[in-house]
XYZ file of C-alpha atoms in Angstrom:
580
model
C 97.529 46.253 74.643
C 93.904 46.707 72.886
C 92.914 50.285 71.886
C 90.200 51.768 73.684
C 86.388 50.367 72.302
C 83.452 52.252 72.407
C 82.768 51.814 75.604
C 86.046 52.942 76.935
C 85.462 56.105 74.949
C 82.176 57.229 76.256
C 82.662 56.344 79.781
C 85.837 58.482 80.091
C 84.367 61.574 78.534
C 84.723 64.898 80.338
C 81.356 65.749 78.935
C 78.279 63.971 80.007
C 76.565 61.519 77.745
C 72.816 59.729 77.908
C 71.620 57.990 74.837
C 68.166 56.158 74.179
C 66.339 53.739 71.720
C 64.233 55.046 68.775
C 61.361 55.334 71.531
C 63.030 57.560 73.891
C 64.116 54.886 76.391
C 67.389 55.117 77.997
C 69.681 52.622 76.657
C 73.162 53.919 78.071
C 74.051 56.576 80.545
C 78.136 57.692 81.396
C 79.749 58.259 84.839
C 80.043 61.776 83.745
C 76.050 62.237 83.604
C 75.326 60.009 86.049
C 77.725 63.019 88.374
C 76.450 65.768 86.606
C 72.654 64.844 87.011
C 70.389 64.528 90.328
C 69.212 61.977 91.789
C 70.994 59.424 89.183
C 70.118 56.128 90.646
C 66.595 56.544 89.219
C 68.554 56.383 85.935
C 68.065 52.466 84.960
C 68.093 51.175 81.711
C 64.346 51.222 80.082
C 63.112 54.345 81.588
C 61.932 56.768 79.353
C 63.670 59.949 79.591
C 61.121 62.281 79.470
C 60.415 60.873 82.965
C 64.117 61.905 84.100
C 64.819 64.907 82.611
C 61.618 66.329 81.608
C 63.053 69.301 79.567
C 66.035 67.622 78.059
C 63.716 64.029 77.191
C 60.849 65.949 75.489
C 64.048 67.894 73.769
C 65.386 64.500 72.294
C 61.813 63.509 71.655
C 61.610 66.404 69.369
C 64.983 64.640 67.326
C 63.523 61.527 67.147
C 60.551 62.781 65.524
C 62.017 65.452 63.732
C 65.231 64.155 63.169
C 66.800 67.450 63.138
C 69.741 68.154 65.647
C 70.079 70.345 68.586
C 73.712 71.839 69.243
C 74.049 74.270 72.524
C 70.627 74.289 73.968
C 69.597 75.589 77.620
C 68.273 72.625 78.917
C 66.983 74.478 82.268
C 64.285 72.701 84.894
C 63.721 71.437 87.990
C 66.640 68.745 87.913
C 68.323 70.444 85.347
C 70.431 73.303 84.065
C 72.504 72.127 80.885
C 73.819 73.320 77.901
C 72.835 69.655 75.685
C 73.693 69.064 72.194
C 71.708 66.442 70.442
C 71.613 64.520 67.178
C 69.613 61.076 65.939
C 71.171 57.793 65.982
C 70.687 56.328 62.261
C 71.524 53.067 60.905
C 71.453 52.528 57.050
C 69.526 55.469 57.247
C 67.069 53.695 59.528
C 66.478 55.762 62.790
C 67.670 53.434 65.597
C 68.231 56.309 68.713
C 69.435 59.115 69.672
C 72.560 60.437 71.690
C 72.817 63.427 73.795
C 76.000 65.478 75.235
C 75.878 68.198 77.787
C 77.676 69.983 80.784
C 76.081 72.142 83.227
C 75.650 75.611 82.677
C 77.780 76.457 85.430
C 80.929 74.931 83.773
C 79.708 76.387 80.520
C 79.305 79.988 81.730
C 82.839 78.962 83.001
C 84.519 78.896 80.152
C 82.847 81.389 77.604
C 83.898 83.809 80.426
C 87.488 82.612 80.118
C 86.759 82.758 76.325
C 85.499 86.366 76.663
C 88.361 87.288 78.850
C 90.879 85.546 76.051
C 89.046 87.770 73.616
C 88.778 91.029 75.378
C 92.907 90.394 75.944
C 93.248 89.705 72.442
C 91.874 92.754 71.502
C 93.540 94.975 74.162
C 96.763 93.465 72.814
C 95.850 94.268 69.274
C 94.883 97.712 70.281
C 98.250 98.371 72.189
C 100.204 97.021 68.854
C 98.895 98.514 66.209
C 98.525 101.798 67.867
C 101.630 101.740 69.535
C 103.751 105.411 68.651
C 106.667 102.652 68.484
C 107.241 100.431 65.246
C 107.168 97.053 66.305
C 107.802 93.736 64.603
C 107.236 90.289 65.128
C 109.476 87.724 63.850
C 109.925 83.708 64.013
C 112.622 82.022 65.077
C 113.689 81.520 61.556
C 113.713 85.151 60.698
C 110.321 85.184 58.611
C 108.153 88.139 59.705
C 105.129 87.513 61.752
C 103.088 90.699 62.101
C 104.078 94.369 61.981
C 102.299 97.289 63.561
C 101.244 100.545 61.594
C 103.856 102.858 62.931
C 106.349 100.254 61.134
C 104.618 100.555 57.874
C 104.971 104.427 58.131
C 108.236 104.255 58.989
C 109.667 102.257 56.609
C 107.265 102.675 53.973
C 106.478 98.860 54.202
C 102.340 97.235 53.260
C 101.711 95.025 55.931
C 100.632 92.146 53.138
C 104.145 92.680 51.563
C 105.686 91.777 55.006
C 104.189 89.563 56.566
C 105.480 85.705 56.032
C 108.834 87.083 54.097
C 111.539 86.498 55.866
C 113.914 89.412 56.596
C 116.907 89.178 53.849
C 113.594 89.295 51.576
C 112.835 92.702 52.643
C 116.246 93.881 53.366
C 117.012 92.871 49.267
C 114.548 94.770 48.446
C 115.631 97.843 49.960
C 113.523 98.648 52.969
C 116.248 99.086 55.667
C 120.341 99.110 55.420
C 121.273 96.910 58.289
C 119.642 93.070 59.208
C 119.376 92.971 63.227
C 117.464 89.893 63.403
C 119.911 87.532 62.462
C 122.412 88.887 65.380
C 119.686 88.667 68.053
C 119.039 84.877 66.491
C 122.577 84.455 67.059
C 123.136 85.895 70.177
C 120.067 84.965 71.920
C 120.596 88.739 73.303
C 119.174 92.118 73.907
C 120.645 94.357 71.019
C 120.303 97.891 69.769
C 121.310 99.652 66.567
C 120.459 102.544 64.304
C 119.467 101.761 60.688
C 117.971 104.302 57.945
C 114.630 103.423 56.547
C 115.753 103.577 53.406
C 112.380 104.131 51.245
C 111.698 106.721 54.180
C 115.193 108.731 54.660
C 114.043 108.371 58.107
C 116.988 107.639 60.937
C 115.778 104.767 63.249
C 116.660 103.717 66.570
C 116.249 99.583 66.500
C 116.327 97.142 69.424
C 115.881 93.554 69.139
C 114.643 91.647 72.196
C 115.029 87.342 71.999
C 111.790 85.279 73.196
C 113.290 82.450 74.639
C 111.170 78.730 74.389
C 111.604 76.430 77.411
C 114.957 74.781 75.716
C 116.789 78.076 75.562
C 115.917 78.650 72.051
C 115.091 81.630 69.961
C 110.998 81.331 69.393
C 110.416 85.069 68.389
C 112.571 87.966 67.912
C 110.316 91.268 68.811
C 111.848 94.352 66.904
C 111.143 97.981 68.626
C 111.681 101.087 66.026
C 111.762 104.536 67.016
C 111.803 107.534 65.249
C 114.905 109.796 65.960
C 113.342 112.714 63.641
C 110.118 112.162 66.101
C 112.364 111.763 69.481
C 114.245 115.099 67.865
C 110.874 117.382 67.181
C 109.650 116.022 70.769
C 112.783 116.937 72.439
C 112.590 120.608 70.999
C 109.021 120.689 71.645
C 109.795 119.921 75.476
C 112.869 122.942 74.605
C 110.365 125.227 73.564
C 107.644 123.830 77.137
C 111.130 124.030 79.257
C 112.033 127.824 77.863
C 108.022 128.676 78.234
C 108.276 127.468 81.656
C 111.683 129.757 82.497
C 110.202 132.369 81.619
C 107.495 132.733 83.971
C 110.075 131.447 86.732
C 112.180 134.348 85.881
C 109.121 136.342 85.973
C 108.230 135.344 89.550
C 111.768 135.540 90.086
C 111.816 138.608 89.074
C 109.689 139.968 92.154
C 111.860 138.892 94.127
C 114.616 140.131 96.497
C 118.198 139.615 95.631
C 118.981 137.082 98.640
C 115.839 134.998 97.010
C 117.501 135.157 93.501
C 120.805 133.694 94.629
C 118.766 130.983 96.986
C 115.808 129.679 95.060
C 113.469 127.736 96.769
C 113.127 124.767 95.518
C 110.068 122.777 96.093
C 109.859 119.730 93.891
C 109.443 117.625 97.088
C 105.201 117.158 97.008
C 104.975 118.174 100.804
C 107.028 121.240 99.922
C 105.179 121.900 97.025
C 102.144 122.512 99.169
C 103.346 124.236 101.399
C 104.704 126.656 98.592
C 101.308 126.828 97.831
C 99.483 127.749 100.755
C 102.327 130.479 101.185
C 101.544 131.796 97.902
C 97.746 131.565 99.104
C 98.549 133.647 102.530
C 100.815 136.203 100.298
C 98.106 137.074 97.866
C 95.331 137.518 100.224
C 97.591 139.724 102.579
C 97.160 137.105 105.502
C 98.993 138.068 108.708
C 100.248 136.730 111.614
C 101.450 133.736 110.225
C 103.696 131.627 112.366
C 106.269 129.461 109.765
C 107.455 126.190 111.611
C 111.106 124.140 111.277
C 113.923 122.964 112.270
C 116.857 125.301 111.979
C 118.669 125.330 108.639
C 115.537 124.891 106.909
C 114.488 127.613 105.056
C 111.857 129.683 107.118
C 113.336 132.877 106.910
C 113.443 132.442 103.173
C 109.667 131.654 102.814
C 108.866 134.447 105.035
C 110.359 136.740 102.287
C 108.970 134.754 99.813
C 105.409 135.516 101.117
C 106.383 139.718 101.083
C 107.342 139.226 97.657
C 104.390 136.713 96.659
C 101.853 139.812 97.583
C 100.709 143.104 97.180
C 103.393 144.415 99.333
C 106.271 143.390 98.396
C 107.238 147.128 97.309
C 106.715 147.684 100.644
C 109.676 147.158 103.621
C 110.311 144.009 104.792
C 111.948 143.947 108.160
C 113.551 141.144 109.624
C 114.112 140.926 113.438
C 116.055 138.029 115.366
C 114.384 138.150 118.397
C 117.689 136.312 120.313
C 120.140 139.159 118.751
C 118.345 141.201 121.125
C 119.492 142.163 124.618
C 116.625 142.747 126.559
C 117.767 145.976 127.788
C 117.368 147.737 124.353
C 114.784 145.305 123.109
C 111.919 148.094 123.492
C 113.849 151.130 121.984
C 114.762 149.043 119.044
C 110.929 147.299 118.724
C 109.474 150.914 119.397
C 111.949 153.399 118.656
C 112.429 156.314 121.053
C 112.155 160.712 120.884
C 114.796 162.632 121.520
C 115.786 163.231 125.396
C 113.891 160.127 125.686
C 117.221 158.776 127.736
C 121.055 159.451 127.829
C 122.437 158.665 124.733
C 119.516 159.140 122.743
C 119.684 160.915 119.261
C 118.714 164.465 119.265
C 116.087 163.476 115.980
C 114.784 160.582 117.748
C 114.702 156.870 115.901
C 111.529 155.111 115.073
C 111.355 151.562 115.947
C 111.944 148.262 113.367
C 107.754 147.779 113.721
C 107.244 151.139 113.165
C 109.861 150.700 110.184
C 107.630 148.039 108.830
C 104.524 149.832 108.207
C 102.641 148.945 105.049
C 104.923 146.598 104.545
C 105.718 143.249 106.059
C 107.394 142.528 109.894
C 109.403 139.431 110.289
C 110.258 138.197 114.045
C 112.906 135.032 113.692
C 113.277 133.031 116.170
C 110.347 134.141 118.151
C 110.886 130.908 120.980
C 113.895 133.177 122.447
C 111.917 136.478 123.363
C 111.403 137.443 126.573
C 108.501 137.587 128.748
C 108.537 141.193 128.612
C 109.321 141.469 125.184
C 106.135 139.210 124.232
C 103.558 141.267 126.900
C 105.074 144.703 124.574
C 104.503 142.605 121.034
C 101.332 141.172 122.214
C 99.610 144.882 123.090
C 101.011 146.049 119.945
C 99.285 142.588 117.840
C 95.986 143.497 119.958
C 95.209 147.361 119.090
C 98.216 147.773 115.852
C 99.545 150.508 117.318
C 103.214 151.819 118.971
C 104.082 154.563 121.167
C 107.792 155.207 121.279
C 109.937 155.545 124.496
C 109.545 159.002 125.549
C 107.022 160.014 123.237
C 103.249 160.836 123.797
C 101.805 160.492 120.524
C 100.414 157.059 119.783
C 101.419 155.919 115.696
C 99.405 153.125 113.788
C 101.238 150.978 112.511
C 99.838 148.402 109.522
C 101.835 145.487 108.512
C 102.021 141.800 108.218
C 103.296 139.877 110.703
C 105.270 136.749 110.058
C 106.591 134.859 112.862
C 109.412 131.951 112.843
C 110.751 129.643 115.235
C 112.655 126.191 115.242
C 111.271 125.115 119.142
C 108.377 123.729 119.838
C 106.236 126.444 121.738
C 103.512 124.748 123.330
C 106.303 122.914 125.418
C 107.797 126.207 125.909
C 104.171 127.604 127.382
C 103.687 124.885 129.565
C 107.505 125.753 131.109
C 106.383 129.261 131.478
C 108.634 130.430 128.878
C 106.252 131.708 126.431
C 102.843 133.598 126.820
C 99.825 131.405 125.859
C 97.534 133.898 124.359
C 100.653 135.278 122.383
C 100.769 131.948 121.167
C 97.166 131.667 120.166
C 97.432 134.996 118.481
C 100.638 134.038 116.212
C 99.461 130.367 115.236
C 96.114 131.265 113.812
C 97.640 130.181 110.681
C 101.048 128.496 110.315
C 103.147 126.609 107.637
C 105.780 123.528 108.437
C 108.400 123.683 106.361
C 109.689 119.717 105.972
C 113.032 119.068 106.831
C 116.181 118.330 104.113
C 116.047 114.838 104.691
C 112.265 114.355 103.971
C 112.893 115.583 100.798
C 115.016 113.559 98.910
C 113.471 115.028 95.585
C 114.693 118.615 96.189
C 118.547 117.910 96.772
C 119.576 117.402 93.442
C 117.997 120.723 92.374
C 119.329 122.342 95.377
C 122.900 120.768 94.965
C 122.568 122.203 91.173
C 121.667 125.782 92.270
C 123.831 126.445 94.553
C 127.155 124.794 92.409
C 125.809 127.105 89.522
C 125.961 129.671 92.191
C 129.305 129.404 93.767
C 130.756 128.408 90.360
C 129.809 131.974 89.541
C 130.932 133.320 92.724
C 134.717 132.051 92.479
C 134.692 132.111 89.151
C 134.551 127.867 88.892
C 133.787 125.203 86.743
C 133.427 122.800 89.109
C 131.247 119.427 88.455
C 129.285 116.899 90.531
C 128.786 113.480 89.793
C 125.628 111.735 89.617
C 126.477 109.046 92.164
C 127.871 111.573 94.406
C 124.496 113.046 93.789
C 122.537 109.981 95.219
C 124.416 109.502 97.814
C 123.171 113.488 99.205
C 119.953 111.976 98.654
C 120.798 109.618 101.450
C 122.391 111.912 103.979
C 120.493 113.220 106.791
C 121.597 116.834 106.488
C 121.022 117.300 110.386
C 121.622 121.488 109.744
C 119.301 121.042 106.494
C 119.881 123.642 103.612
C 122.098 125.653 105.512
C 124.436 122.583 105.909
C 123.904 121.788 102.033
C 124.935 125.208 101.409
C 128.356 124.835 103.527
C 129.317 121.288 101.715
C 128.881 122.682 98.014
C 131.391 125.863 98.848
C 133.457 123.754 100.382
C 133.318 121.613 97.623
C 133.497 124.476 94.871
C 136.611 126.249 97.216
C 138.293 123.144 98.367
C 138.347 120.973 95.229
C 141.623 120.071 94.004
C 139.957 118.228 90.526
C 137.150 119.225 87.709
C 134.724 117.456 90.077
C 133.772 118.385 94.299
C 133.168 114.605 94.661
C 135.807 113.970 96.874
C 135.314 116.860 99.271
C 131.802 115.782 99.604
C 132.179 112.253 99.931
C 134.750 113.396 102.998
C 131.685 115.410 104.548
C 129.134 113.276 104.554
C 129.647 109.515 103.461
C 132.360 108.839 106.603
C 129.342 107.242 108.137
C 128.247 105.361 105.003
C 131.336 103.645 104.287
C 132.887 103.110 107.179
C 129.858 100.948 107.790
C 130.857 99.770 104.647
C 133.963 99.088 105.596
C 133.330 97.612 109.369
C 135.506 100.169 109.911
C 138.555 98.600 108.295
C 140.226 100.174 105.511
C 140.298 103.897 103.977
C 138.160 105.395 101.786
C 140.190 105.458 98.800
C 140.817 101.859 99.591
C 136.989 101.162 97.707
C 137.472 100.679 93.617
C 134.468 98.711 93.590
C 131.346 100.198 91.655
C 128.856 97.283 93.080
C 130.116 97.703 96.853
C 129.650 101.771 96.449
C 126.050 101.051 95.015
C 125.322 98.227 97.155
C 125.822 101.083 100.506
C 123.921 103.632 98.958
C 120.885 100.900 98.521
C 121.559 100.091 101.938
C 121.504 103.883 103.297
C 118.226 104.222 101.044
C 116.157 101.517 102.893
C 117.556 102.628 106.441
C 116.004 105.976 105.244
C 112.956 104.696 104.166
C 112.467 102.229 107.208
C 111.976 105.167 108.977
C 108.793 105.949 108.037
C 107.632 102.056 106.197
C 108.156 99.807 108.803
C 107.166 96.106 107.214
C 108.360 94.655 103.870
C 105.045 95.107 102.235
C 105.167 98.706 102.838
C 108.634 99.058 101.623
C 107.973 97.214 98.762
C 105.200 99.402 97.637
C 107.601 102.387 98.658
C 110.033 100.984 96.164
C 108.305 99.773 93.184
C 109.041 96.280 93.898
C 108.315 92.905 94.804
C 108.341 92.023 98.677
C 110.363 88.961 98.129
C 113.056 91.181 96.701
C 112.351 93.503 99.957
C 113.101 90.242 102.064
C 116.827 89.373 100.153
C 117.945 93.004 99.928
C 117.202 93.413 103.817
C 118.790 90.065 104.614
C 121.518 90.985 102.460
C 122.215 94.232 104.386
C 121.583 92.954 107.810
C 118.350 94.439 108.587
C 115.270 94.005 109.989
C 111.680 95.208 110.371
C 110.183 96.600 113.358
């Protein structure tokens, strides 16, 4: 087969080409052009090209006259919009034509954007290297040294000219480092990690080697990441010395607090919690009342109602706590009002004042407010109206002045439209209110919880007992259907019941029956499982039922999880379920 002429050449450019005589006529004209250009029929051999392409023709006029070059000109008129480079045409020195290659501007602007965006990456990537806190190298895959980054020259005391192209022995023989890593990577063709000592430093240094592999398997690059231990040390104190800062003024709030509050922090780590700490702090400090607190049972409301007392300017003040269902309705007035002497049989000679009157200046908590009576709410609704009580067989009237917190676990506009609650009573305890989230919406706060409370019933019965972390996840996965008050019961049972160092066991009995019996089909016991990937494998199952609850496609889950939604798609096929 002949090689390629001339001809062949130009016609299969990617670029266009149009060349003419020493007179400016056209003389030869590519397919590329003849694309590029409009109306390229007109282009026939002869024509002068100013009469085609008046910018570009009076543009290689100018070289034929001149014959000085042109190289990336805007070429921009009527029928054109190029980017041309042009030069003369010369035979033994004799000028015989000239030749002219272009592309449109379009294409052009094309690719000095991807040039620009291959140059703003560049330097992004140069940026991120050099001024990584990390020492990182760059080697071949022959061991010779590519590039290092300036936290490597500080930590081993290494120029950057004396590294780069030696190869590794080189600078290990010359006593920059004790250990080579770079030759077991390049062996390997693995991941590995080992400390060396920098040994023109002193410095200890955590080293992991990381194999580029090229499309045949092979070793192209090793990259070496170098960390500080003497940094990773002073930051890890420094975060001592934040963490210690930060006790403290926990122990200070703490510190205002009642004893029942002490032993059962509230733990809020959980963003809706958070805020919802937050707005009770808000309500505490500007001595809102009438606040009604919101939840299911188990959850923690008569804990943030005591939180509030303590949160404001009262909490020297009495807090007094009434369950409104512990109440027979008989008595419910004498103990809400109190009573005088002779008031009725039985009564004390002295008289007893009432639980509101008990909570004056201080702060008056009615728990479970759902189960009061209709009688009982017409008596606390006067009292909410003009702040004052008169006690059974008394005639002088006593103000009373005191917050009033209200809880309940039922929902109490159903309970109005059944007649079983007073609407304005209603209306006058839910001017403000506060939801507290239930256990299972927040995943975050169970490991602190489960911490507390082992720390506290370690103390208690004088244990030493431990949790493990996957025991840990696996709370994180239970529905706790009584909430904290059920997380409470399975960590003393734990502590108490606990034959080993470790409550696993106990807890796994409580509440992963349901996980791995699903597990299992329902074949098989428990203690039957010695498999780490089928224990993990139904804790990520339990975690996407979970969170399926509230993300209900794969794109939403995957965005839940941090991941891809093809990896969604196989997990969920994997564990035999399905979207909504």
């Amino acid at each position: 087969m002949n090689p390629p002429n001339n001809g062949h050449i130009i016609k299969n450019c990617i670029h266009g080409i149009i060349a003419t005589d020493s007179q400016g006529k056209l003389i030869s004209v590519n397919a590329k052009a003849r694309k590029i250009l409009k109306h390229s029929h007109k282009f026939q051999i002869g024509v002068d090209i100013m009469a085609l392409l008046p910018v570009t023709g009076q543009l290689i006029h100018d070289v034929l006259q001149k014959k000085k070059p042109y190289f990336g000109h805007q070429a921009e008129g009527e029928a054109e919009n190029l980017i041309v480079s042009i030069n003369a045409i010369k035979e033994e020195d004799q000028l015989i034509g000239a030749v002219c290659s272009f592309v449109e501007m379009s294409e052009f602007e094309a690719v000095a954007h991807k040039l620009n965006f291959i140059d703003i990456m560049e330097k992004k990537f140069r940026t991120v290297f050099h001024e990584s806190f990390d020492g990182i190298w760059v080697c071949d895959g022959n061991g010779t040294v590519l590039d290092i980054n300036k936290s490597t020259e500080k930590l081993l005391g290494i120029p950057r000219s004396e590294a780069v192209g030696k190869s590794i022995k080189d600078l290990f023989d010359k006593g920059y480092y004790d250990k080579i890593l770079t030759y077991e990577v390049l062996r390997t063709k693995k991941k590995i990690s080992q400390l060396q000592t920098a040994l023109k430093t002193g410095k200890q240094i955590l080293c992991t080697g990381i194999p580029v592999l090229d499309q045949n398997g092979e070793v192209s690059l090793v990259i070496i990441n170098e960390r500080d231990l003497s940094q990773l040390i002073q930051t890890r104190n420094e975060l001592e010395e934040i963490r210690q800062e930060k006790d403290r003024y926990r122990n200070e709030i703490a510190a205002m607090a009642m004893k029942e509050l002490q032993e059962n922090s509230i733990v809020a780590e959980n963003r809706t919690m958070h805020r919802v700490m937050e707005t009770a702090v808000k309500f505490a400090q500007m001595e809102v009342s009438e606040i009604l607190i919101l939840g299911e049972s188990g959850t923690g409301k008569g804990l943030t109602a005591k939180f509030i007392h303590q949160s404001g300017p009262r909490a020297s003040k009495p807090f007094i706590q009434i369950n409104c269902a512990a109440i027979p309705e008989s008595i419910l007035e004498a103990e809400l009002f109190g009573y005088d002497k002779g008031a009725f049989t039985g009564a004390k000679e002295s008289g007893k004042p009432g639980l509101i009157e008990l909570a004056n200046e201080g702060t008056l908590f009615l728990d479970e407010i759902g189960e009061l009576s209709m009688a009982g709410q017409a008596k606390l609704l006067k009292y909410l109206d003009d702040h004052e009580v008169m006690r059974i067989g008394g005639t002088k009237v006593r103000k009373v002045d005191c917050i009033v917190i209200s809880a309940t676990n039922q929902h109490l506009e159903q309970l109005v439209e059944e007649k079983k609650f007073r609407a304005d009573l209603l209306f006058r305890l839910n001017s403000l209110s506060l939801t507290i989230p239930p256990l299972r919406e927040r995943p975050e706060d169970i490991i602190e919880l489960t911490h507390q409370l082992l720390q506290s019933y370690n103390e208690k019965y004088r244990m030493e007992k431990q949790i493990n972390p996957l025991t840990l996840a696996m709370l994180q996965t239970y529905s706790f259907p009584g909430n904290v008050r059920e997380l409470k019961n399975i960590i003393k049972k734990g502590v108490v019941m606990s034959e080993s160092d470790h409550i696993d066991s106990v807890l796994i009995d409580v509440v992963g029956k349901e996980m791995f019996d699903d597990l299992l089909n329902g074949n098989g016991k428990l203690e039957d499982i010695r498999n780490l990937d089928d224990i993990m494998a139904a804790f990520e199952k339990e975690l996407i039922k979970n969170a399926m609850k509230k993300h209900g496609t794969t794109r939403e889950l995957a965005l839940y999880f941090n991941t891809s939604q093809p990896t969604i798609v196989r997990k969920l096929k994997r564990h035999g379920l399905s979207t909504r």
